[in-house]
Amino acid sequence: MPYRYDPGELGTQEVEIAITHCGICHSDLHLISNDWGISQYPFIPGHEIVGTVAAIGDGVRSFAVGQRVGLGWQSNSCGECEWCTRGMEHLCPAAEATCVHRNGGYADSVRANARFVVPVPDALDSEHAAPLLCAGITVYSPMRDHGINPSSRVGIVGVGGLGHIAIQFARVFGAEVTAFSTSAAKEEEARALGAHNFVNTRESKAMKEVAGTQDFILSTINADQDWGVYMQTLRPTGTLCFVGIPPSPVSIHAFPLISGLRSVTGSPTGSPHRLREMLDVAARHGVKAQTECFPMSKANEAIEKVKKNKVRYRAVLAN
Ligand SMILES: [Zn+2]
Ligand SMILES: [Zn+2]
């Protein structure tokens, strides 16, 4: 049976979106099984949302009913703290996630503060744009923060939901792009997405050959690896950045950090400003998620397929 709820009166700063598409993100799977201990049931997952504005609160001036919009991981923030006023709302201590203690996007409609709703450029079709709202911004934002440019050598670890978009954006930034994957079968696809080089990480010889070649390595995978080997893959001043979460603590020696001024960091989603910018860049440069579409009523089947790692590369639910 579908779950029904009464959303109450629309807040003055809120937008109600009639959902047409919602991507399935791995965070949804973690929330469904309460892996992070923050889920509340009944639970509606979903934070890669595209739809049309169905209603706006009295105080909303930035959107009109009928306009096509997107909504990602974040739905609200305090609007007043240091991070909000610096345009880094995703770092606000009072940030509200779209589907944590709120009803998310595997639904007919969803509500959010208007500051977190973004217009979707005409050039992007809704199915391929939906995964950009979380997977896209997650890989785009750190590349912007770390100044990726045509002189950069960027490694993308994992050719999956996040990685296949990351390869495209790294290429748009003009970088030399190297895809790292445990699966030799991904090479052709990685190159078609824009990777100049491909490294099969199961071959220690191949990993040794790329030692000292990368300026920025973005790890999109949720698996444990020998991170020391990746540190050796960095050039001096290089950065290893995590956007996927390996199950075990990341263990690395301090020596390569010290000797080569290297660093290790991570990155969460991005600000609303960045989200708009990312969609604009995707529209102008043809970046899009490769998707498999399921009717919303088949959400459970789609989730099972994602869990079995059988979707290339992002599942999207459509109403
Ligand atoms: Zn997500
Ligand atoms: Zn704030």
XYZ file of N, CA and C in Angstrom, residues 33-301:
807
model
N 17.864 1.273 5.385
C 18.244 0.261 6.382
C 18.792 0.896 7.669
N 18.627 2.204 7.799
C 19.041 2.946 9.002
C 20.510 2.683 9.370
N 21.369 2.587 8.351
C 22.803 2.348 8.593
C 23.444 3.475 9.388
N 22.878 4.688 9.268
C 23.487 5.841 9.936
C 22.761 6.189 11.239
N 21.735 5.369 11.594
C 21.023 5.582 12.859
C 20.206 6.868 12.923
N 19.868 7.449 11.759
C 19.122 8.715 11.789
C 17.760 8.621 11.107
N 17.399 7.417 10.616
C 16.155 7.288 9.854
C 14.944 7.251 10.782
N 13.845 7.784 10.293
C 12.565 7.691 11.001
C 11.563 7.039 10.061
N 10.759 6.145 10.593
C 9.783 5.424 9.765
C 8.371 5.824 10.174
N 7.356 5.837 9.283
C 7.517 5.522 7.851
C 8.456 6.517 7.178
N 9.206 5.975 6.219
C 10.285 6.739 5.618
C 10.095 6.837 4.111
N 10.216 8.062 3.577
C 10.172 8.262 2.128
C 11.554 8.741 1.683
N 12.318 7.860 0.989
C 13.650 8.274 0.525
C 13.534 9.215 -0.676
N 14.684 9.608 -1.196
C 14.685 10.353 -2.465
C 15.177 11.778 -2.336
N 16.319 12.086 -3.012
C 16.858 13.445 -2.948
C 17.570 13.804 -4.252
N 17.131 13.190 -5.351
C 17.626 13.591 -6.684
C 16.382 13.879 -7.518
N 15.762 15.003 -7.211
C 14.386 15.248 -7.643
C 14.315 16.279 -8.778
N 13.534 15.932 -9.810
C 13.166 16.908 -10.829
C 11.653 16.872 -10.964
N 11.055 18.042 -11.095
C 9.603 18.127 -11.254
C 9.211 19.536 -11.639
N 7.932 19.837 -11.448
C 7.464 21.188 -11.758
C 6.874 21.811 -10.506
N 7.001 23.117 -10.410
C 6.478 23.828 -9.241
C 4.953 23.719 -9.248
N 4.413 23.139 -8.145
C 2.959 22.969 -8.046
C 2.342 24.083 -7.218
N 3.081 24.606 -6.257
C 2.565 25.686 -5.398
C 3.746 26.408 -4.775
N 3.561 27.695 -4.491
C 4.621 28.449 -3.807
C 4.034 29.146 -2.595
N 4.858 29.286 -1.532
C 4.434 30.009 -0.336
C 4.295 31.496 -0.630
N 3.615 32.211 0.283
C 3.346 33.648 0.073
C 4.606 34.479 -0.105
N 5.709 34.034 0.513
C 6.929 34.840 0.466
C 7.860 34.480 -0.681
N 7.483 33.541 -1.524
C 8.388 33.074 -2.589
C 8.205 33.927 -3.847
N 9.310 34.552 -4.293
C 9.264 35.388 -5.504
C 10.077 34.772 -6.641
N 10.912 33.797 -6.305
C 11.895 33.331 -7.282
C 11.389 32.235 -8.218
N 10.205 31.710 -7.961
C 9.686 30.639 -8.809
C 8.220 30.885 -9.160
N 7.814 30.333 -10.285
C 6.419 30.432 -10.702
C 5.848 29.029 -10.857
N 4.583 28.891 -10.597
C 3.916 27.598 -10.752
C 4.083 27.117 -12.195
N 4.425 25.839 -12.338
C 4.602 25.254 -13.672
C 6.054 25.192 -14.115
N 6.932 25.943 -13.446
C 8.349 25.973 -13.817
C 9.020 24.638 -13.472
N 9.947 24.201 -14.347
C 10.658 22.945 -14.077
C 11.842 23.212 -13.146
N 11.914 22.430 -12.087
C 12.931 22.679 -11.052
C 13.544 21.371 -10.562
N 14.646 21.518 -9.817
C 15.303 20.380 -9.191
C 15.515 20.630 -7.713
N 15.701 19.523 -6.984
C 15.973 19.587 -5.541
C 16.925 18.440 -5.212
N 17.962 18.760 -4.441
C 18.961 17.740 -4.117
C 18.916 17.310 -2.666
N 20.111 17.000 -2.115
C 20.211 16.453 -0.757
C 19.655 17.415 0.286
N 19.878 18.719 0.085
C 19.529 19.673 1.141
C 18.228 20.413 0.837
N 17.412 20.610 1.872
C 16.120 21.266 1.710
C 15.976 22.555 2.490
N 16.862 22.794 3.453
C 16.752 24.020 4.250
C 18.035 24.228 5.041
N 18.220 25.451 5.510
C 19.316 25.767 6.429
C 18.872 26.990 7.213
N 19.677 27.395 8.211
C 19.228 28.503 9.072
C 19.186 29.827 8.339
N 20.056 30.013 7.331
C 20.054 31.249 6.553
C 20.788 32.403 7.219
N 21.291 32.202 8.437
C 21.866 33.335 9.192
C 23.277 33.096 9.708
N 23.705 31.850 9.761
C 25.010 31.565 10.385
C 26.150 31.955 9.442
N 27.356 31.828 9.953
C 28.541 32.168 9.160
C 28.538 31.423 7.820
N 28.226 30.133 7.853
C 28.324 29.310 6.649
C 27.231 29.655 5.660
N 26.038 29.932 6.159
C 24.949 30.344 5.259
C 25.275 31.683 4.611
N 25.812 32.628 5.403
C 26.083 33.951 4.838
C 27.315 33.925 3.937
N 28.138 32.899 4.058
C 29.287 32.750 3.148
C 28.922 31.970 1.893
N 27.648 31.633 1.738
C 27.249 30.866 0.549
C 27.674 29.418 0.624
N 27.868 28.915 1.837
C 28.225 27.502 2.042
C 27.148 26.855 2.905
N 25.904 27.004 2.435
C 24.762 26.534 3.208
C 24.833 25.049 3.535
N 25.544 24.282 2.688
C 25.625 22.835 2.938
C 26.457 22.527 4.175
N 27.174 23.537 4.703
C 27.954 23.325 5.930
C 27.228 23.891 7.158
N 26.026 24.392 6.987
C 25.254 24.974 8.101
C 24.972 23.892 9.152
N 25.232 24.185 10.421
C 24.949 23.184 11.470
C 23.462 22.830 11.556
N 22.592 23.724 11.069
C 21.154 23.463 11.123
C 20.610 22.994 9.770
N 21.510 22.524 8.892
C 21.078 22.069 7.566
C 20.037 20.952 7.679
N 19.017 21.008 6.830
C 18.009 19.941 6.802
C 18.136 19.188 5.483
N 18.191 17.854 5.591
C 18.284 17.034 4.385
C 16.872 16.728 3.872
N 16.774 16.614 2.546
C 15.468 16.432 1.901
C 14.733 15.189 2.406
N 15.471 14.118 2.715
C 14.776 12.908 3.149
C 15.285 12.384 4.493
N 15.743 13.297 5.360
C 16.038 12.909 6.746
C 15.119 13.744 7.636
N 14.239 13.074 8.343
C 13.207 13.733 9.158
C 12.298 14.612 8.297
N 12.316 14.378 7.016
C 11.399 15.011 6.076
C 11.003 13.934 5.084
N 9.903 14.211 4.359
C 9.436 13.253 3.364
C 10.081 13.553 2.024
N 10.808 12.575 1.486
C 11.613 12.774 0.289
C 10.888 12.517 -1.023
N 11.665 12.154 -2.038
C 11.215 12.235 -3.418
C 10.702 10.975 -4.094
N 10.647 9.842 -3.393
C 9.992 8.668 -3.994
C 8.497 8.861 -3.734
N 7.922 9.843 -4.398
C 6.569 10.306 -4.043
C 5.986 11.104 -5.197
N 4.748 11.576 -4.991
C 4.106 12.445 -5.976
C 4.619 13.872 -5.862
N 4.821 14.308 -4.601
C 5.300 15.677 -4.402
C 6.227 15.776 -3.213
N 6.921 16.910 -3.162
C 7.893 17.147 -2.095
C 7.927 18.659 -1.851
N 8.305 19.039 -0.634
C 8.413 20.461 -0.318
C 9.815 20.794 0.159
N 10.233 22.030 -0.116
C 11.538 22.494 0.358
C 11.515 24.001 0.436
N 12.454 24.556 1.225
C 12.659 25.993 1.232
C 13.098 26.426 -0.174
N 12.533 27.550 -0.656
C 12.789 27.996 -2.031
C 14.270 28.215 -2.315
N 15.088 28.519 -1.271
C 16.513 28.765 -1.486
C 17.241 27.520 -1.964
N 16.626 26.356 -1.759
C 17.300 25.099 -2.115
C 16.714 24.454 -3.369
N 15.752 25.141 -3.955
C 15.155 24.662 -5.205
C 15.868 25.383 -6.348
N 16.230 24.641 -7.382
C 16.994 25.255 -8.475
C 16.279 25.035 -9.812
N 16.366 26.042 -10.709
C 15.776 25.856 -12.035
C 16.567 24.799 -12.811
N 15.901 24.042 -13.643
C 16.593 23.059 -14.491
C 16.671 23.638 -15.908
N 17.904 23.806 -16.439
C 18.041 24.375 -17.793
C 17.297 23.536 -18.836
N 16.756 24.232 -19.846
C 15.954 23.557 -20.881
C 16.725 22.447 -21.586
N 18.041 22.636 -21.730
C 18.836 21.673 -22.504
C 18.951 20.315 -21.817
N 18.629 20.255 -20.530
C 18.735 18.975 -19.806
C 17.369 18.307 -19.768
N 17.315 17.017 -20.153
C 16.034 16.346 -19.979
C 15.972 15.787 -18.556
N 14.756 15.679 -18.060
C 14.554 15.447 -16.624
C 15.162 14.130 -16.149
N 15.016 13.069 -16.949
C 15.530 11.764 -16.502
C 17.050 11.801 -16.324
N 17.737 12.403 -17.265
C 19.205 12.420 -17.185
C 19.718 13.481 -16.217
N 18.868 14.467 -15.914
C 19.286 15.536 -14.995
C 19.117 15.125 -13.540
N 18.119 14.284 -13.239
C 17.811 13.975 -11.836
C 19.053 13.527 -11.044
N 19.849 12.573 -11.549
C 21.016 12.137 -10.755
C 22.070 13.229 -10.560
N 22.023 14.277 -11.390
C 22.989 15.356 -11.190
C 22.734 16.082 -9.877
N 21.490 16.050 -9.395
C 21.121 16.797 -8.185
C 21.824 16.294 -6.924
N 22.255 15.016 -6.906
C 23.097 14.571 -5.792
C 24.427 14.044 -6.313
N 24.409 13.019 -7.147
C 25.665 12.451 -7.653
C 26.477 13.515 -8.391
N 25.809 14.321 -9.191
C 26.491 15.333 -9.996
C 27.182 16.380 -9.138
N 26.439 16.981 -8.216
C 27.019 18.043 -7.383
C 28.098 17.479 -6.462
N 27.950 16.232 -6.037
C 28.925 15.615 -5.132
C 30.304 15.516 -5.774
N 30.344 15.273 -7.075
C 31.645 15.175 -7.751
C 32.087 16.509 -8.344
N 31.127 17.361 -8.696
C 31.460 18.656 -9.305
C 32.066 19.611 -8.284
N 31.446 19.669 -7.107
C 31.827 20.683 -6.124
C 33.295 20.555 -5.676
N 33.787 19.355 -5.332
C 35.196 19.284 -4.935
C 36.158 19.634 -6.070
N 35.787 19.326 -7.312
C 36.684 19.685 -8.415
C 36.782 21.205 -8.544
N 35.683 21.898 -8.281
C 35.709 23.371 -8.289
C 36.504 23.890 -7.108
N 36.258 23.304 -5.910
C 36.965 23.754 -4.706
C 38.475 23.600 -4.853
N 38.904 22.566 -5.546
C 40.330 22.296 -5.666
C 40.916 22.828 -6.970
N 40.148 23.667 -7.651
C 40.691 24.412 -8.794
C 41.120 23.566 -9.970
N 40.382 22.530 -10.271
C 40.742 21.675 -11.416
C 40.684 22.497 -12.708
N 41.729 22.380 -13.518
C 41.863 23.210 -14.722
C 42.651 22.425 -15.770
N 42.874 23.014 -16.959
C 43.523 22.230 -18.031
C 44.916 21.705 -17.702
N 45.553 22.249 -16.660
C 46.880 21.718 -16.309
C 46.779 20.559 -15.314
N 45.567 20.274 -14.837
C 45.388 19.255 -13.789
C 45.387 17.845 -14.362
N 45.896 16.942 -13.527
C 45.788 15.519 -13.844
C 44.873 14.926 -12.786
N 43.714 14.476 -13.219
C 42.671 14.062 -12.275
C 42.424 12.560 -12.386
N 42.451 11.872 -11.251
C 42.119 10.457 -11.207
C 40.739 10.271 -10.597
N 39.925 9.455 -11.226
C 38.603 9.146 -10.696
C 38.594 7.666 -10.318
N 38.393 7.388 -9.034
C 38.390 6.005 -8.565
C 36.947 5.493 -8.559
N 36.687 4.492 -9.396
C 35.348 3.919 -9.491
C 34.601 4.466 -10.695
N 34.151 3.575 -11.571
C 33.340 3.986 -12.724
C 31.928 3.485 -12.455
N 31.202 4.226 -11.630
C 29.843 3.835 -11.255
C 28.935 5.051 -11.248
N 27.964 5.064 -10.352
C 26.969 6.148 -10.297
C 27.612 7.527 -10.201
N 28.568 7.684 -9.301
C 29.259 8.971 -9.160
C 30.390 9.099 -10.177
N 31.168 8.023 -10.307
C 32.372 8.080 -11.128
C 32.094 8.397 -12.586
N 31.009 7.853 -13.140
C 30.775 8.076 -14.576
C 30.432 9.533 -14.856
N 29.893 10.232 -13.851
C 29.622 11.672 -14.006
C 30.914 12.458 -13.744
N 31.690 11.998 -12.755
C 32.941 12.681 -12.411
C 33.900 12.713 -13.602
N 33.993 11.608 -14.331
C 34.875 11.559 -15.513
C 34.464 12.654 -16.502
N 33.146 12.786 -16.714
C 32.665 13.789 -17.670
C 33.000 15.210 -17.217
N 32.767 15.516 -15.933
C 33.055 16.872 -15.455
C 34.559 17.156 -15.484
N 35.379 16.171 -15.090
C 36.827 16.387 -15.098
C 37.288 16.727 -16.511
N 36.687 16.070 -17.484
C 37.021 16.329 -18.888
C 36.583 17.735 -19.300
N 35.375 18.138 -18.821
C 34.885 19.490 -19.121
C 35.829 20.548 -18.558
N 36.417 20.279 -17.387
C 37.371 21.223 -16.794
C 38.701 21.237 -17.539
N 38.837 20.365 -18.491
C 40.042 20.365 -19.326
C 41.184 19.513 -18.803
N 40.940 18.767 -17.720
C 41.999 17.976 -17.098
C 42.359 16.749 -17.929
N 43.558 16.210 -17.660
C 43.877 14.873 -18.155
C 43.247 13.906 -17.159
N 42.392 13.022 -17.656
C 41.555 12.204 -16.771
C 41.991 10.737 -16.811
N 42.202 10.183 -15.625
C 42.534 8.767 -15.504
C 41.462 8.075 -14.668
N 40.847 7.051 -15.236
C 39.835 6.281 -14.498
C 40.509 5.090 -13.841
N 40.204 4.856 -12.558
C 40.713 3.702 -11.815
C 39.530 2.789 -11.512
N 39.649 1.518 -11.902
C 38.541 0.594 -11.653
C 39.079 -0.809 -11.397
N 38.315 -1.573 -10.607
C 38.690 -2.976 -10.381
C 38.247 -3.844 -11.554
N 37.468 -3.254 -12.461
C 36.867 -4.042 -13.525
C 37.424 -3.644 -14.889
N 38.202 -4.533 -15.486
C 38.781 -4.255 -16.802
C 37.688 -4.005 -17.829
N 36.511 -4.580 -17.590
C 35.396 -4.432 -18.528
C 34.888 -2.995 -18.611
N 35.291 -2.149 -17.646
C 34.808 -0.758 -17.652
C 35.670 0.159 -18.532
N 36.786 -0.395 -19.039
C 37.730 0.497 -19.739
C 37.095 1.221 -20.926
N 36.422 0.456 -21.763
C 35.861 1.046 -22.984
C 34.885 2.167 -22.637
N 34.032 1.879 -21.644
C 33.027 2.863 -21.247
C 33.679 4.106 -20.634
N 34.695 3.870 -19.787
C 35.384 5.004 -19.151
C 35.989 5.909 -20.220
N 36.587 5.304 -21.236
C 37.177 6.106 -22.315
C 36.097 6.827 -23.109
N 34.958 6.157 -23.331
C 33.860 6.799 -24.062
C 33.308 7.991 -23.276
N 33.368 7.913 -21.948
C 32.883 9.011 -21.100
C 33.864 10.180 -21.072
N 35.093 9.929 -21.496
C 36.056 11.026 -21.568
C 37.397 10.761 -20.919
N 37.576 9.579 -20.306
C 38.860 9.293 -19.668
C 39.952 9.126 -20.725
N 41.124 9.769 -20.479
C 42.257 9.590 -21.384
C 42.978 8.282 -21.095
N 42.996 7.920 -19.799
C 43.750 6.740 -19.365
C 42.855 5.867 -18.494
N 43.195 4.577 -18.445
C 42.439 3.647 -17.611
C 43.426 2.768 -16.851
N 43.195 2.620 -15.551
C 44.072 1.778 -14.743
C 43.224 0.699 -14.068
N 43.579 -0.547 -14.355
C 42.944 -1.664 -13.662
C 43.626 -1.812 -12.301
N 42.902 -1.477 -11.236
C 43.535 -1.392 -9.915
C 43.855 -2.765 -9.329
N 43.375 -3.828 -9.995
C 43.748 -5.178 -9.544
C 45.157 -5.562 -10.003
N 45.671 -4.801 -10.957
C 47.023 -5.085 -11.457
C 48.024 -4.180 -10.764
N 48.819 -4.758 -9.872
C 49.740 -3.912 -9.098
C 50.782 -3.268 -10.012
N 51.102 -3.937 -11.124
C 52.060 -3.352 -12.068
C 51.490 -2.054 -12.664
N 50.207 -2.087 -13.030
C 49.568 -0.904 -13.612
C 49.535 0.236 -12.602
N 49.279 -0.090 -11.328
C 49.255 0.944 -10.289
C 50.649 1.542 -10.105
N 51.662 0.691 -10.148
C 53.044 1.183 -9.983
C 53.417 2.139 -11.121
N 52.919 1.822 -12.317
C 53.276 2.637 -13.488
C 52.749 4.067 -13.398
N 51.655 4.257 -12.636
C 51.098 5.613 -12.543
C 51.524 6.319 -11.261
N 52.503 5.773 -10.559
C 52.992 6.427 -9.330
C 53.460 7.848 -9.641
N 53.056 8.782 -8.789
C 53.516 10.167 -8.929
C 52.968 10.902 -10.128
N 51.769 10.518 -10.604
C 51.244 11.152 -11.828
C 50.007 12.035 -11.612
N 49.340 11.942 -10.461
C 48.033 12.607 -10.330
C 48.079 13.824 -9.389
N 47.344 14.865 -9.767
C 47.239 16.040 -8.893
C 46.055 15.918 -7.935
N 45.010 15.266 -8.395
C 43.783 15.202 -7.602
C 43.116 13.864 -7.873
N 42.925 13.096 -6.814
C 42.242 11.809 -6.974
C 40.935 11.871 -6.208
N 39.845 11.617 -6.928
C 38.517 11.634 -6.319
C 38.046 10.192 -6.179
N 37.872 9.742 -4.940
C 37.421 8.365 -4.734
C 35.913 8.329 -4.547
N 35.247 7.636 -5.471
C 33.778 7.585 -5.450
C 33.261 6.251 -4.926
N 34.144 5.365 -4.496
C 33.713 3.998 -4.182
C 33.410 3.804 -2.693
N 32.615 2.796 -2.408
C 32.243 2.481 -1.030
C 32.931 1.189 -0.584
N 34.174 1.019 -1.007
C 34.900 -0.215 -0.679
C 36.266 0.135 -0.120
N 36.818 -0.793 0.656
C 38.164 -0.587 1.189
C 39.204 -0.813 0.088
N 40.260 -0.027 0.145
C 41.366 -0.140 -0.808
C 42.659 0.055 -0.041
N 43.777 -0.232 -0.682
C 45.067 0.130 -0.103
C 45.309 1.607 -0.436
N 44.900 2.489 0.487
C 44.946 3.925 0.175
C 46.390 4.420 0.077
N 47.298 3.690 0.705
C 48.712 4.055 0.594
C 49.170 4.052 -0.856
N 48.651 3.096 -1.640
C 49.017 3.026 -3.060
C 48.508 4.270 -3.791
N 47.309 4.720 -3.428
C 46.780 5.935 -4.063
C 47.600 7.161 -3.667
N 48.080 7.190 -2.412
C 48.939 8.313 -1.995
C 50.197 8.352 -2.857
N 50.702 7.161 -3.188
C 51.906 7.104 -4.033
C 51.602 7.539 -5.465
N 50.329 7.480 -5.835
C 49.931 7.877 -7.187
C 49.883 9.399 -7.340
N 49.848 10.112 -6.188
C 49.766 11.579 -6.230
C 51.121 12.216 -6.507
N 51.109 13.302 -7.274
C 52.285 14.158 -7.416
C 52.444 14.991 -6.146
N 53.599 15.620 -5.964
C 53.723 16.556 -4.843
C 52.592 17.593 -4.879
N 52.111 17.980 -3.730
C 50.973 18.898 -3.490
C 49.628 18.282 -3.893
N 49.616 17.024 -4.281
C 48.375 16.383 -4.711
C 47.422 16.091 -3.556
N 46.155 15.856 -3.931
C 45.105 15.650 -2.935
C 44.305 14.395 -3.245
N 44.096 13.596 -2.204
C 43.168 12.459 -2.298
C 41.881 12.887 -1.613
N 40.779 12.901 -2.370
C 39.506 13.410 -1.850
C 38.447 12.309 -1.870
N 37.821 12.093 -0.727
C 36.789 11.061 -0.620
C 35.387 11.656 -0.781
N 34.616 11.068 -1.702
C 33.179 11.343 -1.723
C 32.389 10.046 -1.516
N 33.032 8.900 -1.712
C 32.447 7.620 -1.325
C 32.986 7.259 0.058
N 32.254 6.424 0.768
C 32.640 6.103 2.148
C 33.066 4.637 2.249
N 34.380 4.377 2.375
C 34.818 2.991 2.591
C 34.358 2.527 3.977
N 34.036 1.255 4.115
C 33.519 0.781 5.409
C 34.525 0.895 6.552
N 35.805 0.723 6.264
C 36.812 0.762 7.329
C 37.462 2.137 7.409
N 38.051 2.469 8.570
C 38.803 3.721 8.657
C 39.906 3.752 7.606
N 40.182 4.957 7.109
C 41.218 5.122 6.089
C 42.572 5.185 6.783
N 43.449 4.236 6.452
C 44.744 4.158 7.120
C 45.852 4.505 6.135
N 46.589 5.563 6.420
C 47.699 5.943 5.537
C 48.888 6.396 6.376
N 50.069 6.266 5.789
C 51.279 6.734 6.467
C 51.402 8.245 6.333
N 51.994 8.866 7.334
C 52.176 10.323 7.313
C 53.297 10.747 6.362
N 54.228 9.833 6.090
C 55.414 10.248 5.331
C 55.091 10.885 3.971
N 54.226 10.250 3.126
C 53.947 10.899 1.824
C 53.222 12.243 1.976
N 52.491 12.417 3.088
C 51.835 13.708 3.323
C 52.899 14.777 3.561
N 53.881 14.408 4.388
C 54.924 15.358 4.784
C 55.879 15.628 3.621
N 56.368 14.551 3.015
C 57.440 14.723 2.036
C 56.965 15.426 0.775
N 55.729 15.179 0.372
C 55.255 15.767 -0.877
C 54.189 16.821 -0.671
N 54.015 17.280 0.572
C 53.001 18.295 0.867
C 51.618 17.841 0.358
N 51.393 16.536 0.463
C 50.124 16.001 -0.044
C 49.036 16.119 1.018
N 47.768 16.004 0.604
C 46.695 16.067 1.594
C 45.583 15.083 1.277
N 44.839 14.800 2.327
C 43.676 13.911 2.226
C 42.477 14.692 2.715
N 41.391 14.638 1.954
C 40.210 15.403 2.350
C 38.950 14.684 1.888
N 37.807 15.289 2.171
C 36.531 14.758 1.708
C 35.655 15.912 1.287
N 34.469 15.590 0.774
C 33.572 16.669 0.370
C 32.130 16.188 0.455
N 31.261 17.008 1.036
C 29.839 16.661 1.050
C 29.181 17.179 -0.226
N 27.886 17.343 -0.247
C 27.173 17.868 -1.415
C 27.693 19.265 -1.743
N 26.928 20.172 -2.282
C 27.404 21.519 -2.568
C 26.337 22.541 -2.230
N 26.705 23.807 -2.321
C 25.764 24.881 -1.991
C 24.719 25.027 -3.100
N 23.612 25.721 -2.817
C 22.611 25.963 -3.873
C 23.208 26.722 -5.058
N 24.106 27.652 -4.758
C 24.753 28.396 -5.853
C 25.521 27.445 -6.770
N 26.284 26.544 -6.149
C 27.060 25.555 -6.904
C 26.162 24.611 -7.711
N 25.025 24.296 -7.102
C 24.070 23.400 -7.754
C 23.575 24.028 -9.062
N 23.254 25.316 -8.991
C 22.817 26.022 -10.203
C 23.935 26.043 -11.240
N 25.123 26.357 -10.775
C 26.277 26.421 -11.676
C 26.522 25.059 -12.335
N 26.462 23.997 -11.531
C 26.725 22.643 -12.036
C 25.717 22.265 -13.126
N 24.440 22.572 -12.905
C 23.419 22.245 -13.915
C 23.660 23.042 -15.198
N 24.061 24.304 -15.024
C 24.342 25.146 -16.178
C 25.517 24.581 -16.983
N 26.575 24.176 -16.257
C 27.752 23.593 -16.929
C 27.361 22.287 -17.633
N 26.564 21.476 -16.946
C 26.123 20.208 -17.550
C 25.333 20.472 -18.826
N 24.463 21.491 -18.773
C 23.626 21.809 -19.937
C 24.481 22.283 -21.106
N 25.476 23.131 -20.806
C 26.267 23.718 -21.885
C 27.308 22.765 -22.446
N 27.720 21.791 -21.613
C 28.797 20.896 -22.056
C 28.341 19.451 -22.258
N 27.025 19.231 -22.158
C 26.499 17.902 -22.492
C 26.795 16.819 -21.473
N 26.997 17.203 -20.200
C 27.212 16.191 -19.162
C 25.854 15.623 -18.756
N 25.748 14.300 -18.758
C 24.487 13.727 -18.306
C 24.710 12.355 -17.689
N 23.823 12.016 -16.784
C 23.891 10.698 -16.158
C 23.383 9.658 -17.144
N 24.016 8.491 -17.129
C 23.457 7.356 -17.867
C 22.466 6.688 -16.935
N 21.250 6.535 -17.410
C 20.177 6.134 -16.489
C 19.417 4.913 -16.978
N 18.783 4.272 -16.020
C 17.782 3.257 -16.316
C 16.524 3.698 -15.573
N 15.426 3.837 -16.313
C 14.215 4.428 -15.741
C 13.220 3.349 -15.321
N 12.623 3.540 -14.154
C 11.591 2.638 -13.629
C 10.368 3.471 -13.254
N 9.153 2.905 -13.421
C 7.998 3.643 -12.908
C 8.083 3.749 -11.380
N 7.568 4.856 -10.832
C 7.619 5.066 -9.378
C 7.025 3.869 -8.621
N 5.988 3.259 -9.212
C 5.326 2.128 -8.548
C 6.259 0.911 -8.421
N 7.348 0.911 -9.203
C 8.305 -0.208 -9.157
C 9.552 0.173 -8.348
N 9.392 1.114 -7.428
C 10.541 1.614 -6.651
C 11.275 0.476 -5.946
N 10.513 -0.473 -5.363
C 11.174 -1.562 -4.625
C 12.032 -2.432 -5.539
N 11.513 -2.723 -6.738
C 12.299 -3.515 -7.697
C 13.570 -2.767 -8.114
